[in-house]
Amino acid sequence: MSASQTLESPKKQYLNALRDAIDEELSLNPDLICLGEDIGLLGGAFGVTEGLQAKYGTDRVFDMPISEAAIIGTAVGAALNGKTVMAEMQFIDFISCGFDQIVNMLATYHYRTAGEVSMPIVVRGPAGAYGGGALYHSQMNEAWFCNAPGLKVVCPSTPADAKGLLTASLRDPNPVLFFEIKELYRKREIEEEIPSHHIVRLGEAAIRRFGSDITLVSYGQNVYHCLQAADELVKEGINAEVIDIRTLVPLDEDTIFASLEKTNRLIVVNEAPMTCGFAGEIIARVSEKAFHLLDAPPVRITRLDTPVPWAKPLELHVLPSVEKIVNLAKRLVAF
Amino acid sequence: MSASQTLESPKKQYLNALRDAIDEELSLNPDLICLGEDIGLLGGAFGVTEGLQAKYGTDRVFDMPISEAAIIGTAVGAALNGKTVMAEMQFIDFISCGFDQIVNMLATYHYRTAGEVSMPIVVRGPAGAYGGGALYHSQMNEAWFCNAPGLKVVCPSTPADAKGLLTASLRDPNPVLFFEIKELYRKREIEEEIPSHHIVRLGEAAIRRFGSDITLVSYGQNVYHCLQAADELVKEGINAEVIDIRTLVPLDEDTIFASLEKTNRLIVVNEAPMTCGFAGEIIARVSEKAFHLLDAPPVRITRLDTPVPWAKPLELHVLPSVEKIVNLAKRLVAF
Amino acid sequence: MTARKSSSQTTLENQPSSSLPSSQLSRADRLQIFNQLYLARYFDIRLIKEKKRGRLRGTLYSSHNQEAILVGSLFGLKPTDWISPIHRDMPAFFLKDARSGLENPNRMGMSIEQVCCQVWGRVDSPGRARDNWSHIGSKEKHIIHSTSMLAGTIPVAAGVMLADRLNGGDAVCLTYNGEGSTAQGVFHEAVNFAAVRKLPVVTIIENNQWAYGTPVSLECPTEDVARRADGYGILGLVADGQDVFDVYDKVMMAVDHARSGLGPSIVECKTFRAYGHGDHDDDRANKYRPNQEVMEGRSRDPIAICRRKLAALGDLDGASETAYWAEGKSASEATNDDFPPEVVEYLERGIQFALNSAVPDGNEGEQWVFADSEVSR
Amino acid sequence: MTARKSSSQTTLENQPSSSLPSSQLSRADRLQIFNQLYLARYFDIRLIKEKKRGRLRGTLYSSHNQEAILVGSLFGLKPTDWISPIHRDMPAFFLKDARSGLENPNRMGMSIEQVCCQVWGRVDSPGRARDNWSHIGSKEKHIIHSTSMLAGTIPVAAGVMLADRLNGGDAVCLTYNGEGSTAQGVFHEAVNFAAVRKLPVVTIIENNQWAYGTPVSLECPTEDVARRADGYGILGLVADGQDVFDVYDKVMMAVDHARSGLGPSIVECKTFRAYGHGDHDDDRANKYRPNQEVMEGRSRDPIAICRRKLAALGDLDGASETAYWAEGKSASEATNDDFPPEVVEYLERGIQFALNSAVPDGNEGEQWVFADSEVSR
Ligand SMILES: Cc1ncc(C[n+]2csc(CCOP(=O)(O)OP(=O)(O)O)c2C)c(N)n1
Ligand SMILES: Cc1ncc(C[n+]2csc(CCOP(=O)(O)OP(=O)(O)O)c2C)c(N)n1
Ligand SMILES: [Mg+2]
Ligand SMILES: [Mg+2]
């Protein structure tokens, strides 16, 4: 689209879309700095920041010691002193090591200063299972942060959203936890052209497929499971609507409710552990606020309440699958 | 009841009930050790372990540096080498500083060793708001741990349950996060006699009041808000059933469903932030599994999605109250 | 256990030296320092009295006997320097940049009115009474807002300094921590990072021998907590925390070191906690701390030490030397007459302002969870 | 950047001394050590080949060039001692207590079959392939199970040792960590606690100059990472990680120190990472690490150094001295002929066992979240 892309394929992978967003913001916002483990010289474990240190210098893009708490705390301090910060977690799993700084220091800063200090910080990192990453390289731990008021929580499923949501996040005055799906980073099938200066506002869901019989709500890579399930369901004469919420906090409830006006049936799919996960939150909101729209129990398909095990059969066993969605949808429509 | 209590009032405060449980287990289980900040010489910030170091020695009950991660990690190591461990968090709020060790090291140990190693560890600490403790001495952060498979989560609301559940927790081979309600520690109105060797099995709810018009489900100090609301509602001719779940993980769903068979109406009350909190989890389970029992939307009253602010009017504004419960119950019964 | 002596610990009391930063202080400076000690002590004593009188709620973490650390460390800062106080440092909020004039509205510190509104939980507190006690700060005045989580602001200080240097500034940041707090993991992560990047962060350790009910020997394996600096190859100094001029000297050395690009440092100030951990702990503290230790620990009152020093230098004339006598008196013993009237008046004004300030309206409880995204660039 | 030399670093290569622990080793011991180096090297090289051949999935974190650290540190342990290896320490699982005989089913280490089943993700892995790579352990064999979170097992090691002493034991525990991992907060919390309680925890730092793509200079402010020990007033030693006997000596000093109740220690072993961080990083590593540095870093092969030492001591006769020659060869260059046949056979057996072991059944995925409460006392 833009001049800088003439030599490349106009289609972007999810990972490159993320890099473009950071690159563009670095060029537009002189106050933006990027910090994390191995993000400078190496360009990040997955290469999201590749080339950015060379382009913007070690003052703008730099490596931190393996100190997640100090990474977050440093970001907070820099923001307190006028910076916008992108902080990378090498894997989102390691955010647990900086947990206190996120939930108690960062999330609450604006609140406890009665608005004196805002925290334009994006904490981003690769998340999600299905890749054989085992217990500590597969987590979707977004629910913890949804239960820590003051954080926005975002999870893109497409390259365009990766670009657009990261751009919006980097411009948001609030802390944003940005969950990237590493299994999508280089997925060829989802490459797409992205208009330059593309922004996707936080808090707006996307309808990925229109349907009238049942609503499948999801985010991240489970969106693709839902889309595949919808394809299967067509063969059974069932027309599923697929909603990608994209932003968890704040949640676009209206798009979900509007869909339920048509379908009156809801399945929520996500790959986090069930109990107190975000799938349950959606079920709860719908049950509370749109009970009258439901003709059948609203249900969820999540990871079982287990860690993500390593060996493939184990991993697949505990995670949502197209098959599980199809089966449940059929039962639900027959309800 | 027992000889050792002849000189004291036969009634026990919540805090003393906790101490009795630990004391009894220390005397029965030679492998039990207790560690935490200021739990030895001082006997704990609130006095839960008062006298226990003098009685059992510094090998059994000892002070740790202000290092929550090391407290949990040390407990894990001791359990790996044959000990049962009670680890105190001075306030449950500080558990965030040891978060990784809890969710990634402790919670998963049995799972990742395919049952080779069990972790008989109770992590307990004072929790809850309503006391003017502000952001960092008021938290109910149980939801984080409910979304970390492998942890049992317990929250007693009465002295007898404090004793009985803590005893059961200290005998459980699994890690238990034990949320104590500090506002109940010395509350005179709830003192009660407790039979010696009293045990309350984990995973069993208690019906605190029988009723037929609406079910109020809660735990911790919100149980008392529900009971007071029930008293108010009687004046309006509404008979509320009040269920105290006591254990969050594993949850006694049957008692809730059985109540809904009668009442067909549900309000869940807890003081944690709404989004991804345990109130939503109960709503989701009920909606999924007992949809047919509901005559009205299942609803929750939680803390607003805010931290717990300090000044009294602020704190009360964001927390559940008797008034909020009464008003919602009236609307729900009229639904 | 009393404040431990260490070989590297020198007290100015006996060895004045013209090469030390404090030798550059004027008589006016020294008298101001003396006055600030009174200010800090009076603040503490008055709050305890207000609490006893039932006019105040919430826990008090007394800085009694530890005032020299605050006064001595803050006195030599530039207005634009940053600080990060914790629970035992309430006077730091109004003592910061006090040299620019306590009444000067532009000085880079909080007014006593603001601090009192915070203590009393009023809406005119800088944090609108949303969090308690010392959990306030000011971006404008360069004071970092803390949480309760001990040592948690040290990485924030590092980030503030990192940004300051990127912005072309020359500020330093003092962070205050109890000796017990140095056991926190985040202490290590932050000091390590600051050392790697040579960030101008000076970590002041108020070693008052106790962390709540735990003696320092169970918190730290070395005799001097300052030795933690050796693990990072950074400057680690020990000051006599009872001697305001020794604190001033050691902190100024560390500050100069930091400002000139040589990196972070740790300055341990040996002192002794006068009362319980908080006022709720006073009675229990009497049980877990031997009386003898408490007597010894409180025997070197920082006001008395400062007075002797000033007297020796001829700063005080006969009358002013003995006009006020707060030293050695605990909150219950001291009266307003033991303090200079301007000190009493200053705080009085703050308290009256606070008492006239409103309690925040409940609705504010749901405000400011998020900043408004629309107003952002 | 090559393995840095430090003043406190002595290499046995040039200065044999009869007062050192290694001087007590018999010729048989030394030959066994030599053999174990081959074993570790072959394990690594073979796995790389298997991966290239497509028979193996998952990331490999090579211990090539770092084998002397594992062999030298483990050789002198008592069978009942504990260890806590991390990602780059795979051979530690089968080298632990290898002195009791690799074939001895009662030895306090894992069998090669178990280790291979883990590498291949088979159900006969000690963890039934529930977590990957080095995240296995054994309560029975005294090997702590790690998570991915770096430095996270050090407090666990402290707890194991605490319990050991309460149980009347005399074990020590070695924990292994990369130099980058020492920046983690939990490292500090655990070492501090161990130092306060004088727990017999020896923290071995494998300083291979790089933490993934970040050089040690951005992770640690001091020249020697061992200096972190000074912050705790504990023993901090630097060993030449390429010299198995220097590692043995330094670790045995630390182990004796620990066992005799003198407390924890840090033993930094200077080495150099041969390849990329993991095998996925090999290509990129060639870009971020100057070739010159890699050449230098790999120039001191631990097998070669050991061979020279043994030759000097007359342990090797002419034929056996040169029969096998693995040193200096990378995985793609080395062949089975470069290794003693018993080494090749040993691993071959493990691999065959693994290939014949089943992949776990999916249903196991939902098992063992909780232990059965009813079976508890
Ligand atoms: C992370 C964390 N853990 C525990 C506490 C509870 N706590 C508050 S103050 C305190 C003792 C602090 O001792 P020290 O650092 O020596 O400071 P002092 O109170 O003596 O000035 C403790 C344990 C806390 N605030 N934060
Ligand atoms: C807490 C945590 N943060 C980040 C990572 C990701 N990570 C894995 S290995 C590694 C580098 C480790 O370097 P070092 O400790 O020097 O060990 P080496 O790999 O060089 O042996 C990083 C950053 C992790 N595993 N754990
Ligand atoms: Mg202290
Ligand atoms: Mg390394």
mmCIF file of C-alpha atoms and ligand atoms in Angstrom, chain C residues 88 178-180 206-212, ligand 3:
data_model
loop_
_atom_site.group_PDB
_atom_site.id
_atom_site.type_symbol
_atom_site.label_atom_id
_atom_site.label_comp_id
_atom_site.label_asym_id
_atom_site.label_seq_id
_atom_site.Cartn_x
_atom_site.Cartn_y
_atom_site.Cartn_z
ATOM 1 C CA ARG C 88 8.055 5.655 57.736
ATOM 2 C CA GLY C 178 13.605 -0.246 55.461
ATOM 3 C CA GLU C 179 16.350 -2.814 55.940
ATOM 4 C CA GLY C 180 13.787 -5.613 55.891
ATOM 5 C CA GLU C 206 16.771 3.074 57.016
ATOM 6 C CA ASN C 207 18.142 0.289 59.143
ATOM 7 C CA ASN C 208 16.094 0.594 62.296
ATOM 8 C CA GLN C 209 17.048 -2.943 63.348
ATOM 9 C CA TRP C 210 13.531 -4.320 63.046
ATOM 10 C CA ALA C 211 11.187 -5.209 60.268
ATOM 11 C CA TYR C 212 7.892 -5.297 62.098
HETATM 12 MG MG MG E 3 13.212 -1.788 59.670
#
